């Protein structure tokens, strides 16, 4: 199966799975708790795990009257986005409908609302993860990672072009840095190749001189002309 076809197939499966686990996400979900209990429990709920990787985020949770709980997510004092849980009492107050919203902010350095709009699969992952956080909190059960795996996989597939781009940029930066280091070494040691050649010449000359001396010792008599020439060349090095 071609990568593109596999990506389309995976996204279709994710959409079907999300519809199965959250069939009425647009209208919210109904939980068997009173609105006061829902508001109290959600005010203590944290962000879902793993979804935001290792980003150092600050979270502020506040109530907006009796019918809304808002999570404001910031990084370095700049708001990125916020979740809003809208609460509606049903069944004569015995149950509560919770409708979740995710809204990006227009920060000082970046338009996060536009980022979410341009990356719908990542936005869906954030939304599904917080839906599961709300459900696990109000149903008093552990957070179920299996309910967000499909959305995480879909977001990863959709983000592959950005991952490749980042990898290419990192490789180009690394190669550029390597060439920069080589250029710096060449500027700091401009005669290194010449010096290496001189060292090799000294080694060869020393070997030739030893050979001449050994030959002269065996034969006896004055040094041969070529040996005297080698002696003169060595003295000049």
PDB file of C-alpha atoms in Angstrom:
ATOM      1  CA  UNK A   1       0.000   0.000   0.000  1.00  0.00           C
ATOM      2  CA  UNK A   2       1.349   3.416  -0.952  1.00  0.00           C
ATOM      3  CA  UNK A   3       2.191   5.813   1.941  1.00  0.00           C
ATOM      4  CA  UNK A   4      -0.475   8.315   0.818  1.00  0.00           C
ATOM      5  CA  UNK A   5      -3.158   5.627   0.586  1.00  0.00           C
ATOM      6  CA  UNK A   6      -2.178   4.274   3.973  1.00  0.00           C
ATOM      7  CA  UNK A   7      -2.416   7.759   5.480  1.00  0.00           C
ATOM      8  CA  UNK A   8      -5.913   8.284   4.046  1.00  0.00           C
ATOM      9  CA  UNK A   9      -6.971   4.846   5.283  1.00  0.00           C
ATOM     10  CA  UNK A  10      -5.626   5.537   8.765  1.00  0.00           C
ATOM     11  CA  UNK A  11      -7.375   8.910   8.998  1.00  0.00           C
ATOM     12  CA  UNK A  12     -10.677   7.309   7.890  1.00  0.00           C
ATOM     13  CA  UNK A  13     -10.312   4.642  10.579  1.00  0.00           C
ATOM     14  CA  UNK A  14      -9.582   7.311  13.173  1.00  0.00           C
ATOM     15  CA  UNK A  15     -12.693   9.265  12.190  1.00  0.00           C
ATOM     16  CA  UNK A  16     -14.846   6.155  12.520  1.00  0.00           C
ATOM     17  CA  UNK A  17     -13.270   5.287  15.864  1.00  0.00           C
ATOM     18  CA  UNK A  18     -13.783   8.781  17.263  1.00  0.00           C
ATOM     19  CA  UNK A  19     -17.416   8.724  16.179  1.00  0.00           C
ATOM     20  CA  UNK A  20     -17.786   5.401  17.979  1.00  0.00           C
ATOM     21  CA  UNK A  21     -16.323   6.550  21.304  1.00  0.00           C
ATOM     22  CA  UNK A  22     -17.684  10.120  21.152  1.00  0.00           C
ATOM     23  CA  UNK A  23     -20.854   9.894  19.042  1.00  0.00           C
ATOM     24  CA  UNK A  24     -22.348  13.134  20.342  1.00  0.00           C
ATOM     25  CA  UNK A  25     -19.207  15.244  20.743  1.00  0.00           C
ATOM     26  CA  UNK A  26     -20.838  18.245  19.053  1.00  0.00           C
ATOM     27  CA  UNK A  27     -23.628  18.297  21.648  1.00  0.00           C
ATOM     28  CA  UNK A  28     -21.479  17.207  24.562  1.00  0.00           C
ATOM     29  CA  UNK A  29     -21.804  14.171  26.786  1.00  0.00           C
ATOM     30  CA  UNK A  30     -24.086  13.492  29.719  1.00  0.00           C
ATOM     31  CA  UNK A  31     -22.566  12.364  33.036  1.00  0.00           C
ATOM     32  CA  UNK A  32     -24.364  10.993  36.113  1.00  0.00           C
ATOM     33  CA  UNK A  33     -23.329  13.832  38.444  1.00  0.00           C
ATOM     34  CA  UNK A  34     -24.942  17.079  39.521  1.00  0.00           C
ATOM     35  CA  UNK A  35     -23.760  20.305  37.961  1.00  0.00           C
ATOM     36  CA  UNK A  36     -22.228  21.422  41.272  1.00  0.00           C
ATOM     37  CA  UNK A  37     -20.275  18.157  41.557  1.00  0.00           C
ATOM     38  CA  UNK A  38     -19.155  18.359  37.919  1.00  0.00           C
ATOM     39  CA  UNK A  39     -17.921  21.914  38.410  1.00  0.00           C
ATOM     40  CA  UNK A  40     -16.044  20.975  41.584  1.00  0.00           C
ATOM     41  CA  UNK A  41     -14.395  17.869  40.068  1.00  0.00           C
ATOM     42  CA  UNK A  42     -13.394  19.530  36.779  1.00  0.00           C
ATOM     43  CA  UNK A  43     -11.811  22.467  38.614  1.00  0.00           C
ATOM     44  CA  UNK A  44      -9.277  19.935  39.980  1.00  0.00           C
ATOM     45  CA  UNK A  45      -8.651  18.173  36.650  1.00  0.00           C
ATOM     46  CA  UNK A  46      -5.197  18.446  35.077  1.00  0.00           C
ATOM     47  CA  UNK A  47      -4.189  18.417  31.418  1.00  0.00           C
ATOM     48  CA  UNK A  48      -4.129  14.986  29.739  1.00  0.00           C
ATOM     49  CA  UNK A  49      -0.755  13.200  29.887  1.00  0.00           C
ATOM     50  CA  UNK A  50       1.732  12.747  26.997  1.00  0.00           C
ATOM     51  CA  UNK A  51      -0.229  14.812  24.466  1.00  0.00           C
ATOM     52  CA  UNK A  52       1.829  17.962  24.949  1.00  0.00           C
ATOM     53  CA  UNK A  53       5.145  16.070  25.122  1.00  0.00           C
ATOM     54  CA  UNK A  54       7.699  17.827  27.338  1.00  0.00           C
ATOM     55  CA  UNK A  55       6.501  21.373  26.761  1.00  0.00           C
ATOM     56  CA  UNK A  56       6.712  23.384  30.018  1.00  0.00           C
ATOM     57  CA  UNK A  57       3.140  24.667  30.236  1.00  0.00           C
ATOM     58  CA  UNK A  58       1.369  26.697  32.901  1.00  0.00           C
ATOM     59  CA  UNK A  59      -2.300  25.924  33.463  1.00  0.00           C
ATOM     60  CA  UNK A  60      -4.849  28.106  35.221  1.00  0.00           C
ATOM     61  CA  UNK A  61      -8.293  26.678  35.986  1.00  0.00           C
ATOM     62  CA  UNK A  62     -11.168  28.961  36.865  1.00  0.00           C
ATOM     63  CA  UNK A  63     -14.944  28.902  37.028  1.00  0.00           C
ATOM     64  CA  UNK A  64     -16.981  31.305  34.954  1.00  0.00           C
ATOM     65  CA  UNK A  65     -20.171  31.462  36.967  1.00  0.00           C
ATOM     66  CA  UNK A  66     -21.917  28.176  37.713  1.00  0.00           C
ATOM     67  CA  UNK A  67     -21.959  26.794  34.187  1.00  0.00           C
ATOM     68  CA  UNK A  68     -18.399  26.974  32.825  1.00  0.00           C
ATOM     69  CA  UNK A  69     -14.976  25.643  33.776  1.00  0.00           C
ATOM     70  CA  UNK A  70     -12.063  27.110  31.835  1.00  0.00           C
ATOM     71  CA  UNK A  71      -8.501  25.808  31.522  1.00  0.00           C
ATOM     72  CA  UNK A  72      -6.104  28.498  30.258  1.00  0.00           C
ATOM     73  CA  UNK A  73      -2.812  27.110  28.917  1.00  0.00           C
ATOM     74  CA  UNK A  74       0.200  29.409  28.830  1.00  0.00           C
ATOM     75  CA  UNK A  75       3.898  29.148  28.072  1.00  0.00           C
ATOM     76  CA  UNK A  76       6.231  31.810  29.418  1.00  0.00           C
ATOM     77  CA  UNK A  77       3.201  33.922  30.403  1.00  0.00           C
ATOM     78  CA  UNK A  78       1.831  33.830  26.834  1.00  0.00           C
ATOM     79  CA  UNK A  79      -1.573  32.222  26.323  1.00  0.00           C
ATOM     80  CA  UNK A  80      -1.565  29.425  23.748  1.00  0.00           C
ATOM     81  CA  UNK A  81      -5.130  28.152  23.908  1.00  0.00           C
ATOM     82  CA  UNK A  82      -7.927  27.369  26.334  1.00  0.00           C
ATOM     83  CA  UNK A  83     -10.474  24.660  26.968  1.00  0.00           C
ATOM     84  CA  UNK A  84     -13.986  25.593  28.072  1.00  0.00           C
ATOM     85  CA  UNK A  85     -16.377  23.043  29.560  1.00  0.00           C
ATOM     86  CA  UNK A  86     -19.953  24.303  29.318  1.00  0.00           C
ATOM     87  CA  UNK A  87     -22.197  22.646  31.917  1.00  0.00           C
ATOM     88  CA  UNK A  88     -25.948  22.148  31.611  1.00  0.00           C
ATOM     89  CA  UNK A  89     -28.107  20.427  34.234  1.00  0.00           C
ATOM     90  CA  UNK A  90     -30.452  17.706  32.927  1.00  0.00           C
ATOM     91  CA  UNK A  91     -32.889  15.132  34.310  1.00  0.00           C
ATOM     92  CA  UNK A  92     -34.050  17.541  37.006  1.00  0.00           C
ATOM     93  CA  UNK A  93     -30.479  18.173  38.090  1.00  0.00           C
ATOM     94  CA  UNK A  94     -29.460  14.531  38.441  1.00  0.00           C
ATOM     95  CA  UNK A  95     -27.124  14.604  35.433  1.00  0.00           C
ATOM     96  CA  UNK A  96     -24.954  17.156  33.714  1.00  0.00           C
ATOM     97  CA  UNK A  97     -24.265  17.649  30.023  1.00  0.00           C
ATOM     98  CA  UNK A  98     -20.690  18.774  29.362  1.00  0.00           C
ATOM     99  CA  UNK A  99     -19.875  20.412  26.055  1.00  0.00           C
ATOM    100  CA  UNK A 100     -16.152  21.020  25.529  1.00  0.00           C
ATOM    101  CA  UNK A 101     -14.620  23.751  23.386  1.00  0.00           C
ATOM    102  CA  UNK A 102     -10.999  24.326  22.332  1.00  0.00           C
ATOM    103  CA  UNK A 103      -9.969  27.827  21.281  1.00  0.00           C
ATOM    104  CA  UNK A 104      -6.543  29.012  20.193  1.00  0.00           C
ATOM    105  CA  UNK A 105      -5.209  32.398  21.259  1.00  0.00           C
ATOM    106  CA  UNK A 106      -3.518  35.094  19.254  1.00  0.00           C
ATOM    107  CA  UNK A 107      -0.372  35.383  21.329  1.00  0.00           C
ATOM    108  CA  UNK A 108       2.321  38.020  21.389  1.00  0.00           C
ATOM    109  CA  UNK A 109       4.752  35.939  19.323  1.00  0.00           C
ATOM    110  CA  UNK A 110       2.493  33.568  17.400  1.00  0.00           C
ATOM    111  CA  UNK A 111      -1.101  33.146  16.234  1.00  0.00           C
ATOM    112  CA  UNK A 112      -2.017  29.868  17.932  1.00  0.00           C
ATOM    113  CA  UNK A 113      -5.618  30.065  16.757  1.00  0.00           C
ATOM    114  CA  UNK A 114      -4.357  29.961  13.171  1.00  0.00           C
ATOM    115  CA  UNK A 115      -1.980  27.111  14.020  1.00  0.00           C
ATOM    116  CA  UNK A 116      -4.876  25.003  15.290  1.00  0.00           C
ATOM    117  CA  UNK A 117      -7.002  25.868  12.269  1.00  0.00           C
ATOM    118  CA  UNK A 118      -4.142  24.950   9.904  1.00  0.00           C
ATOM    119  CA  UNK A 119      -3.502  21.632  11.676  1.00  0.00           C
ATOM    120  CA  UNK A 120      -6.938  20.070  12.251  1.00  0.00           C
ATOM    121  CA  UNK A 121      -5.559  16.615  13.125  1.00  0.00           C
ATOM    122  CA  UNK A 122      -3.421  18.041  15.913  1.00  0.00           C
ATOM    123  CA  UNK A 123      -6.388  20.083  17.080  1.00  0.00           C
ATOM    124  CA  UNK A 124      -8.512  16.917  17.110  1.00  0.00           C
ATOM    125  CA  UNK A 125      -5.852  15.146  19.180  1.00  0.00           C
ATOM    126  CA  UNK A 126      -5.862  17.944  21.770  1.00  0.00           C
ATOM    127  CA  UNK A 127      -9.656  17.901  21.853  1.00  0.00           C
ATOM    128  CA  UNK A 128     -10.030  14.109  22.149  1.00  0.00           C
ATOM    129  CA  UNK A 129      -7.414  13.971  24.890  1.00  0.00           C
ATOM    130  CA  UNK A 130      -9.246  16.583  26.951  1.00  0.00           C
ATOM    131  CA  UNK A 131     -12.579  14.833  26.312  1.00  0.00           C
ATOM    132  CA  UNK A 132     -11.048  11.734  27.857  1.00  0.00           C
ATOM    133  CA  UNK A 133      -9.735  13.770  30.778  1.00  0.00           C
ATOM    134  CA  UNK A 134     -13.243  15.134  31.432  1.00  0.00           C
ATOM    135  CA  UNK A 135     -14.821  11.669  31.095  1.00  0.00           C
ATOM    136  CA  UNK A 136     -12.299   9.939  33.358  1.00  0.00           C
ATOM    137  CA  UNK A 137     -12.689  12.688  35.966  1.00  0.00           C
ATOM    138  CA  UNK A 138     -16.481  12.708  36.098  1.00  0.00           C
ATOM    139  CA  UNK A 139     -16.800   8.910  35.820  1.00  0.00           C
ATOM    140  CA  UNK A 140     -14.073   8.489  38.463  1.00  0.00           C
ATOM    141  CA  UNK A 141     -11.968   6.056  36.455  1.00  0.00           C
ATOM    142  CA  UNK A 142      -8.312   6.064  35.309  1.00  0.00           C
ATOM    143  CA  UNK A 143      -7.374   8.024  32.212  1.00  0.00           C
ATOM    144  CA  UNK A 144      -7.590   5.614  29.257  1.00  0.00           C
ATOM    145  CA  UNK A 145      -4.718   6.200  26.814  1.00  0.00           C
ATOM    146  CA  UNK A 146      -6.185   3.715  24.348  1.00  0.00           C
ATOM    147  CA  UNK A 147      -8.977   6.199  23.657  1.00  0.00           C
ATOM    148  CA  UNK A 148      -6.535   8.769  22.279  1.00  0.00           C
ATOM    149  CA  UNK A 149      -4.022   6.500  20.511  1.00  0.00           C
ATOM    150  CA  UNK A 150      -5.908   6.722  17.222  1.00  0.00           C
ATOM    151  CA  UNK A 151      -6.024  10.520  17.330  1.00  0.00           C
ATOM    152  CA  UNK A 152      -2.310  10.642  18.181  1.00  0.00           C
ATOM    153  CA  UNK A 153      -1.492   8.356  15.232  1.00  0.00           C
ATOM    154  CA  UNK A 154      -3.589  10.480  12.885  1.00  0.00           C
ATOM    155  CA  UNK A 155      -1.854  13.654  14.093  1.00  0.00           C
ATOM    156  CA  UNK A 156       1.550  12.013  13.576  1.00  0.00           C
ATOM    157  CA  UNK A 157       0.683  11.037   9.983  1.00  0.00           C
ATOM    158  CA  UNK A 158      -0.603  14.536   9.226  1.00  0.00           C
ATOM    159  CA  UNK A 159       2.551  16.050  10.746  1.00  0.00           C
ATOM    160  CA  UNK A 160       5.016  13.933   8.725  1.00  0.00           C
ATOM    161  CA  UNK A 161       5.799  16.726   6.202  1.00  0.00           C
ATOM    162  CA  UNK A 162       6.734  19.058   9.070  1.00  0.00           C
ATOM    163  CA  UNK A 163       8.866  16.347  10.670  1.00  0.00           C
ATOM    164  CA  UNK A 164      10.712  15.761   7.382  1.00  0.00           C
ATOM    165  CA  UNK A 165      11.192  19.497   6.921  1.00  0.00           C
ATOM    166  CA  UNK A 166      12.624  19.840  10.428  1.00  0.00           C
ATOM    167  CA  UNK A 167      14.939  16.882   9.837  1.00  0.00           C
ATOM    168  CA  UNK A 168      16.167  18.358   6.542  1.00  0.00           C
ATOM    169  CA  UNK A 169      16.780  21.729   8.171  1.00  0.00           C
ATOM    170  CA  UNK A 170      18.664  20.087  11.040  1.00  0.00           C
ATOM    171  CA  UNK A 171      20.812  18.083   8.597  1.00  0.00           C
ATOM    172  CA  UNK A 172      21.557  21.204   6.544  1.00  0.00           C
ATOM    173  CA  UNK A 173      22.481  23.134   9.685  1.00  0.00           C
ATOM    174  CA  UNK A 174      24.748  20.299  10.828  1.00  0.00           C
ATOM    175  CA  UNK A 175      26.480  20.129   7.427  1.00  0.00           C
ATOM    176  CA  UNK A 176      26.876  23.898   7.351  1.00  0.00           C
ATOM    177  CA  UNK A 177      28.405  23.820  10.827  1.00  0.00           C
ATOM    178  CA  UNK A 178      30.816  21.070   9.774  1.00  0.00           C
ATOM    179  CA  UNK A 179      31.994  23.103   6.775  1.00  0.00           C
ATOM    180  CA  UNK A 180      32.315  26.154   9.020  1.00  0.00           C
ATOM    181  CA  UNK A 181      34.538  24.193  11.419  1.00  0.00           C
ATOM    182  CA  UNK A 182      36.736  23.009   8.551  1.00  0.00           C
ATOM    183  CA  UNK A 183      37.085  26.553   7.228  1.00  0.00           C
ATOM    184  CA  UNK A 184      37.968  27.807  10.696  1.00  0.00           C
ATOM    185  CA  UNK A 185      40.636  25.121  11.060  1.00  0.00           C
ATOM    186  CA  UNK A 186      42.079  26.031   7.666  1.00  0.00           C
ATOM    187  CA  UNK A 187      42.233  29.708   8.656  1.00  0.00           C
ATOM    188  CA  UNK A 188      43.856  28.944  12.006  1.00  0.00           C
ATOM    189  CA  UNK A 189      46.358  26.467  10.536  1.00  0.00           C
ATOM    190  CA  UNK A 190      46.978  27.599   6.944  1.00  0.00           C
ATOM    191  CA  UNK A 191      50.342  25.786   6.668  1.00  0.00           C
ATOM    192  CA  UNK A 192      49.251  22.501   8.244  1.00  0.00           C
ATOM    193  CA  UNK A 193      49.477  20.553   4.966  1.00  0.00           C
ATOM    194  CA  UNK A 194      52.879  22.072   4.187  1.00  0.00           C
ATOM    195  CA  UNK A 195      54.103  21.237   7.686  1.00  0.00           C
ATOM    196  CA  UNK A 196      52.889  17.669   7.331  1.00  0.00           C
ATOM    197  CA  UNK A 197      54.749  17.377   4.041  1.00  0.00           C
ATOM    198  CA  UNK A 198      57.929  18.709   5.670  1.00  0.00           C
ATOM    199  CA  UNK A 199      57.618  16.147   8.456  1.00  0.00           C
ATOM    200  CA  UNK A 200      57.286  13.343   5.896  1.00  0.00           C
ATOM    201  CA  UNK A 201      60.329  14.634   3.996  1.00  0.00           C
ATOM    202  CA  UNK A 202      62.401  14.650   7.214  1.00  0.00           C
ATOM    203  CA  UNK A 203      61.414  11.055   7.933  1.00  0.00           C
ATOM    204  CA  UNK A 204      62.358   9.924   4.410  1.00  0.00           C
ATOM    205  CA  UNK A 205      65.659  11.792   4.556  1.00  0.00           C
ATOM    206  CA  UNK A 206      66.544  10.251   7.914  1.00  0.00           C
ATOM    207  CA  UNK A 207      65.821   6.782   6.523  1.00  0.00           C
ATOM    208  CA  UNK A 208      67.962   7.411   3.454  1.00  0.00           C
ATOM    209  CA  UNK A 209      70.837   8.683   5.605  1.00  0.00           C
ATOM    210  CA  UNK A 210      70.770   5.570   7.804  1.00  0.00           C
ATOM    211  CA  UNK A 211      70.831   3.377   4.690  1.00  0.00           C
ATOM    212  CA  UNK A 212      73.842   5.270   3.317  1.00  0.00           C
ATOM    213  CA  UNK A 213      75.733   4.929   6.581  1.00  0.00           C
ATOM    214  CA  UNK A 214      75.010   1.200   6.760  1.00  0.00           C
ATOM    215  CA  UNK A 215      76.193   0.698   3.172  1.00  0.00           C
ATOM    216  CA  UNK A 216      79.327   2.774   3.815  1.00  0.00           C
ATOM    217  CA  UNK A 217      80.133   0.812   6.996  1.00  0.00           C
ATOM    218  CA  UNK A 218      79.908  -2.473   5.123  1.00  0.00           C
ATOM    219  CA  UNK A 219      81.950  -1.344   2.119  1.00  0.00           C
ATOM    220  CA  UNK A 220      84.479   0.863   3.908  1.00  0.00           C
ATOM    221  CA  UNK A 221      85.991   4.016   2.376  1.00  0.00           C
ATOM    222  CA  UNK A 222      84.650   7.584   1.925  1.00  0.00           C
ATOM    223  CA  UNK A 223      80.929   8.377   1.639  1.00  0.00           C
ATOM    224  CA  UNK A 224      79.408   8.041  -1.776  1.00  0.00           C
ATOM    225  CA  UNK A 225      78.382  11.260  -3.631  1.00  0.00           C
ATOM    226  CA  UNK A 226      74.637  10.573  -3.312  1.00  0.00           C
ATOM    227  CA  UNK A 227      74.988  10.177   0.453  1.00  0.00           C
ATOM    228  CA  UNK A 228      76.816  13.498   0.723  1.00  0.00           C
ATOM    229  CA  UNK A 229      74.000  15.110  -1.285  1.00  0.00           C
ATOM    230  CA  UNK A 230      71.417  13.687   1.104  1.00  0.00           C
ATOM    231  CA  UNK A 231      73.393  15.051   4.050  1.00  0.00           C
ATOM    232  CA  UNK A 232      73.289  18.526   2.497  1.00  0.00           C
ATOM    233  CA  UNK A 233      69.521  18.316   1.859  1.00  0.00           C
ATOM    234  CA  UNK A 234      68.850  17.265   5.426  1.00  0.00           C
ATOM    235  CA  UNK A 235      70.878  20.185   6.775  1.00  0.00           C
ATOM    236  CA  UNK A 236      68.654  22.590   4.827  1.00  0.00           C
ATOM    237  CA  UNK A 237      65.376  21.217   6.304  1.00  0.00           C
TER     238      UNK A 237
END
